[in-house]
Short mmCIF file of C-alpha atoms in Angstrom, two decimals:
data_model
loop_
_atom_site.label_atom_id
_atom_site.label_comp_id
_atom_site.label_asym_id
_atom_site.label_seq_id
_atom_site.Cartn_x
_atom_site.Cartn_y
_atom_site.Cartn_z
CA MET H 18 7.46 33.25 6.85
CA LYS H 19 4.11 31.58 5.80
CA ARG H 20 4.00 27.92 6.82
CA ASP H 21 2.54 25.33 4.52
CA THR H 22 -0.70 23.78 5.95
CA ILE H 23 -2.55 20.68 5.12
CA ASP H 24 -6.24 21.08 4.30
CA PRO H 25 -8.38 19.87 7.22
CA GLY H 26 -10.58 17.89 4.80
CA LEU H 27 -7.62 16.04 3.56
CA LEU H 28 -6.44 15.21 7.20
CA ARG H 29 -9.99 13.80 7.89
CA LEU H 30 -9.68 11.57 4.77
CA LEU H 31 -6.25 10.43 5.51
CA ALA H 32 -7.43 9.46 9.01
CA CYS H 33 -10.33 7.33 7.55
CA VAL H 34 -7.89 5.33 5.26
CA PRO H 35 -6.99 2.68 7.70
CA PHE H 36 -10.64 1.97 8.49
CA ILE H 37 -11.61 1.85 4.74
CA LEU H 38 -8.83 -0.64 4.24
CA LEU H 39 -9.83 -2.75 7.20
CA SER H 40 -13.49 -2.76 5.96
CA ILE H 41 -12.38 -3.97 2.49
CA VAL H 42 -10.40 -6.75 4.02
CA LEU H 43 -13.22 -7.87 6.27
CA ILE H 44 -15.66 -7.76 3.44
CA ALA H 45 -13.28 -9.90 1.17
CA PHE H 46 -12.79 -12.42 4.11
CA GLN H 47 -16.47 -12.71 4.55
CA ALA H 48 -17.20 -13.22 0.85
CA ARG H 49 -14.52 -15.96 0.83
CA GLU H 50 -16.12 -17.52 3.94
CA GLU H 51 -19.57 -17.57 2.20
CA ASP H 52 -18.04 -19.09 -0.91
CA SER H 53 -16.45 -21.86 1.04
CA LYS H 54 -19.81 -22.65 2.73
CA THR H 55 -21.58 -22.74 -0.74
CA LEU H 56 -18.79 -24.80 -2.31
CA LYS H 57 -18.48 -27.30 0.51
CA PRO H 58 -21.11 -29.90 -0.71
CA THR H 59 -19.90 -29.73 -4.41
CA GLN H 60 -16.31 -30.38 -3.35
CA THR H 61 -17.32 -33.72 -1.84
CA PRO H 62 -16.31 -36.52 -4.35
CA SER H 63 -19.40 -37.44 -6.43
CA VAL H 64 -20.56 -39.31 -9.40
CA GLU H 65 -23.67 -39.00 -11.61
CA VAL H 66 -25.64 -42.05 -12.63
CA LYS H 67 -28.79 -41.82 -14.79
CA GLY H 68 -29.14 -38.17 -13.94
CA THR H 69 -28.81 -38.57 -10.24
CA THR H 70 -25.89 -37.23 -8.25
CA TYR H 71 -24.38 -39.46 -5.70
CA VAL H 72 -21.71 -38.22 -3.06
CA ILE H 73 -19.35 -40.29 -1.03
CA THR H 74 -20.70 -41.58 2.35
CA SER H 75 -19.95 -39.60 5.54
CA VAL H 76 -18.78 -43.00 7.02
CA PHE H 77 -15.81 -43.10 4.63
CA GLU H 78 -15.38 -46.88 4.94
CA GLY H 79 -14.36 -49.16 2.04
CA VAL H 80 -15.21 -52.87 2.23
CA SER H 81 -13.21 -55.69 0.64
CA GLU H 82 -16.23 -57.49 -0.95
CA CYS H 83 -19.07 -55.99 -2.92
CA PRO H 84 -22.13 -55.69 -0.78
CA GLU H 85 -24.81 -58.26 -1.38
CA GLY H 86 -27.33 -57.37 -3.99
CA PHE H 87 -25.20 -54.92 -5.91
CA ALA H 88 -24.06 -55.83 -9.41
CA TYR H 89 -21.46 -54.49 -11.79
CA ALA H 90 -23.03 -51.73 -13.95
CA GLY H 91 -20.07 -50.26 -15.95
CA GLU H 92 -17.30 -47.66 -15.32
CA ILE H 93 -17.54 -44.15 -14.29
CA ALA H 94 -15.33 -41.31 -13.32
CA VAL H 95 -15.43 -39.73 -9.88
CA SER H 96 -15.51 -35.88 -9.87
CA GLY H 97 -12.03 -34.30 -10.12
CA SER H 98 -10.61 -37.47 -11.93
CA ASP H 99 -10.63 -38.78 -15.46
CA THR H 100 -9.96 -42.28 -14.36
CA LEU H 101 -12.76 -44.68 -14.90
CA LYS H 102 -13.61 -46.86 -11.99
CA PRO H 103 -16.02 -49.86 -11.77
CA TYR H 104 -19.47 -48.97 -10.27
CA TYR H 105 -22.15 -51.27 -8.80
CA ILE H 106 -25.88 -50.76 -8.25
CA ASN H 107 -28.83 -52.47 -6.77
CA PRO H 108 -32.48 -52.01 -8.00
CA ASP H 109 -33.77 -52.41 -4.47
CA ARG H 110 -31.46 -49.82 -3.03
CA PRO H 111 -31.54 -46.98 -5.70
CA GLU H 112 -30.25 -44.35 -3.17
CA TRP H 113 -26.80 -46.09 -3.11
CA VAL H 114 -24.01 -46.80 -5.69
CA TYR H 115 -20.81 -48.51 -4.82
CA ILE H 116 -17.43 -47.56 -6.54
CA TYR H 117 -14.40 -49.79 -6.43
CA GLN H 118 -11.54 -47.47 -5.81
CA GLU H 119 -8.38 -46.84 -3.74
CA CYS H 120 -8.95 -46.28 0.00
CA ARG H 121 -6.67 -45.61 2.86
CA GLY H 122 -6.78 -47.17 6.38
CA GLN H 123 -7.94 -44.76 8.96
CA GLN H 124 -5.30 -45.76 11.32
CA THR H 125 -2.31 -46.83 9.16
CA GLN H 126 -3.12 -44.64 6.17
CA GLU H 127 -1.99 -47.50 4.01
CA PRO H 128 -3.68 -47.70 0.65
CA TYR H 129 -5.93 -50.65 -0.46
CA MET H 130 -8.69 -51.27 -2.92
CA GLY H 131 -12.30 -51.32 -1.55
CA TYR H 132 -15.88 -50.83 -2.39
CA VAL H 133 -16.95 -47.31 -1.25
CA ARG H 134 -20.62 -46.29 -0.80
CA TYR H 135 -21.89 -43.20 -2.66
CA VAL H 136 -25.25 -42.02 -1.64
CA GLU H 137 -28.00 -39.72 -3.15
CA GLU H 138 -26.87 -36.18 -2.45
CA VAL H 139 -29.69 -34.97 -0.32
CA LEU H 140 -29.34 -37.99 2.00
CA ARG H 141 -25.81 -37.22 2.77
CA TRP H 142 -26.80 -34.07 4.53
CA VAL H 143 -30.28 -34.50 6.14
CA THR H 144 -31.63 -36.12 9.36
CA LEU H 145 -34.73 -38.18 8.78
CA LEU H 146 -37.21 -39.91 11.14
CA ARG H 147 -40.11 -42.24 10.51
CA TYR H 148 -43.30 -42.12 12.57
CA GLN H 149 -46.51 -43.91 11.82
CA GLY H 150 -45.72 -44.60 8.19
CA GLU H 151 -44.59 -40.96 7.54
CA VAL H 152 -41.15 -39.54 7.10
CA TYR H 153 -40.13 -36.37 9.00
CA ILE H 154 -37.07 -34.18 8.33
CA PHE H 155 -35.18 -31.91 10.82
CA LEU H 156 -36.56 -28.50 10.23
CA ASN H 157 -33.08 -26.92 9.92
CA ASP H 158 -32.32 -29.31 7.03
CA ILE H 159 -35.17 -28.14 4.79
CA TYR H 160 -32.96 -25.26 3.70
CA TYR H 161 -30.69 -27.85 2.04
CA LEU H 162 -33.52 -29.14 -0.24
CA PRO H 163 -33.59 -26.39 -2.97
CA TYR H 164 -29.85 -26.84 -3.52
CA PHE H 165 -29.76 -30.62 -3.59
CA LEU H 166 -32.89 -31.71 -5.23
CA PRO H 167 -32.70 -31.51 -9.07
CA ASP H 168 -35.34 -29.68 -10.95
CA GLN H 169 -37.50 -32.81 -11.55
CA THR H 170 -37.95 -33.31 -7.79
CA GLU H 171 -37.95 -29.70 -6.66
CA VAL H 172 -39.85 -28.95 -3.37
CA ALA H 173 -43.61 -29.17 -4.08
CA PRO H 174 -45.60 -26.17 -3.27
CA SER H 175 -47.63 -28.23 -0.79
CA ASP H 176 -44.53 -29.30 1.08
CA GLN H 177 -43.04 -25.88 1.10
CA ALA H 178 -46.27 -24.50 2.54
CA ARG H 179 -46.12 -27.09 5.35
CA TYR H 180 -42.55 -26.26 6.09
CA ASP H 181 -43.36 -22.49 6.17
CA ALA H 182 -46.27 -23.02 8.57
CA VAL H 183 -44.17 -24.63 11.44
CA PRO H 184 -44.66 -22.17 14.32
CA TYR H 185 -41.35 -23.09 15.98
CA ASP H 186 -37.59 -22.56 15.48
CA SER H 187 -35.60 -25.62 14.56
CA VAL H 188 -34.31 -26.12 18.05
CA LEU H 189 -36.26 -25.39 21.26
CA GLN H 190 -35.10 -25.11 24.81
CA GLU H 191 -38.54 -25.59 26.29
CA LEU H 192 -41.21 -28.32 25.59
CA PRO H 193 -44.29 -26.89 23.91
CA GLU H 194 -47.74 -27.90 25.51
CA GLY H 195 -49.32 -30.97 24.10
CA PHE H 196 -46.33 -32.94 23.18
CA ARG H 197 -45.96 -36.47 24.82
CA PRO H 198 -43.33 -39.14 24.55
CA VAL H 199 -44.01 -41.84 21.93
CA GLY H 200 -40.79 -43.96 22.01
CA LYS H 201 -37.22 -43.74 21.30
CA THR H 202 -35.45 -43.67 17.94
CA VAL H 203 -34.16 -46.77 16.32
CA PHE H 204 -30.98 -46.47 14.11
CA ASP H 205 -31.71 -47.81 10.75
CA GLY H 206 -28.27 -46.79 9.34
CA ARG H 207 -26.76 -43.86 7.68
CA ASP H 208 -27.41 -42.57 4.07
CA LEU H 209 -30.90 -43.88 3.86
CA VAL H 210 -34.58 -43.18 4.32
CA PRO H 211 -35.62 -44.92 7.50
CA THR H 212 -38.12 -47.88 7.36
CA SER H 213 -38.59 -48.91 10.92
CA GLU H 214 -41.13 -47.28 13.21
CA LEU H 215 -39.38 -44.52 14.85
CA GLY H 216 -36.29 -45.38 12.62
CA CYS H 217 -33.75 -42.55 12.17
CA ASN H 218 -30.59 -42.27 9.98
CA ARG H 219 -28.82 -40.48 12.92
CA LEU H 220 -29.27 -39.96 16.63
CA PRO H 221 -30.26 -43.39 17.92
CA GLY H 222 -31.99 -43.82 21.30
CA GLN H 223 -33.43 -40.39 21.57
CA GLN H 224 -36.89 -39.73 22.88
CA VAL H 225 -39.52 -38.67 20.33
CA LEU H 226 -42.59 -36.64 21.28
CA ALA H 227 -45.71 -36.12 19.33
CA ASN H 228 -48.95 -33.94 19.66
CA PRO H 229 -52.18 -35.28 18.07
CA GLU H 230 -53.14 -31.66 17.49
CA GLU H 231 -50.03 -31.05 15.37
CA PRO H 232 -49.57 -34.21 13.19
CA ASP H 233 -47.15 -32.55 10.90
CA ILE H 234 -44.69 -31.96 13.63
CA LEU H 235 -42.39 -34.18 15.83
CA LEU H 236 -39.88 -33.22 18.53
CA LEU H 237 -36.80 -35.18 19.33
CA ARG H 238 -35.31 -34.73 22.77
CA ASN H 239 -31.51 -34.35 22.39
CA TYR H 240 -29.04 -33.57 25.25
CA SER H 241 -26.05 -31.63 24.24
CA SER H 242 -22.86 -30.93 26.16
CA GLY H 243 -22.85 -27.75 28.21
CA LEU H 244 -26.68 -27.66 28.70
CA GLU H 245 -28.43 -28.25 32.02
CA GLY H 246 -31.36 -29.68 30.27
CA PRO H 247 -32.35 -31.11 26.78
CA GLU H 248 -32.85 -29.36 23.50
CA TYR H 249 -35.94 -30.29 21.50
CA TRP H 250 -35.24 -30.69 17.66
CA VAL H 251 -38.15 -29.96 15.55
CA PHE H 252 -39.07 -32.31 12.71
CA VAL H 253 -41.64 -31.60 10.13
CA ARG H 254 -43.40 -34.13 7.88
CA PHE H 255 -41.35 -34.56 4.77
CA GLN H 256 -42.46 -34.73 1.20
CA ASP H 257 -46.13 -35.42 0.19
CA GLU H 258 -45.76 -38.54 -2.01
CA LYS H 259 -49.14 -37.86 -3.61
CA ALA H 260 -47.94 -34.41 -4.81
CA GLU H 261 -47.45 -34.31 -8.67
CA THR H 262 -44.39 -32.30 -8.49
CA SER H 263 -42.74 -34.19 -5.67
CA GLU H 264 -41.12 -37.60 -5.71
CA PRO H 265 -40.21 -39.57 -2.60
CA LEU H 266 -36.52 -40.22 -1.84
CA SER H 267 -37.26 -43.91 -1.10
#
C-alpha cells in the first residue's frame, strides 16, 4: 500500500512559518517603538502664540501668583482640550508664556489653580552653555533642531556646516589634547538661553574646558554613575546671529 508523503519543499516552508511570524511581530514592535519616540514631543501639552509653539515646562510647577512682568494677553486652548484658559506674556521674556490652569500637588495630588510656565519648544529639550558672549549647544541636541525649529528659523547652512565639522562624538571618555579648564558652570535656570558667563540651563557646577585652537567647541566634564572617570560632553557654538536665515532664540 502506497503511503501519502508530504512534499519536502512544503515541509521546509512549514518549518519557516514560526520564524516568519516572529519577524513580523518584531518589525511591528520596532515600528511602534519608533512612532512613540517621534510622537513623544508632540504629546507634551502645548499652546501656539503668534505662530510660536510653547510646551509645558519640564519642572511641572504651578505658582499661586502670576510671575512679575507677565500680563494678561487673552485666552487660549491647550493642546488636547477645547477649554479656553487665560494666558500671560512678558515682552522681556518672549521664550515663556504662563497659562492659568488646574494643577495637582506632587505629593498630595490635590487639584489647585496655578500659573504654569510654557516654554519655546526647542528650549524644552536642549542643553545650552554660554562662554565669552557665545551660546553653545550640546552636540547631541543639534539633531532636535530640524524638528523643533519652524521654517522661518530653520538651521542656517553656516550653522549646519559648523555642526557637521565637529571632529568628535557628542560624549568622549578621554580628554582631547589642547583643552584646558576655564571655570565651572553657573545655573541660570531651566527653559531659557543662559545669559551669565559660563551660564547653563542644566548641569550646574560642572567644569568647562576650552581650546583656543578650536573656538567653536567646548567640553563639559560630567561624572556619571558607574564610571571610574568623567565623561566629556561636547558643545558646539550655536546659531550664528548674523546669518540671514537664522534667528537667535534669545
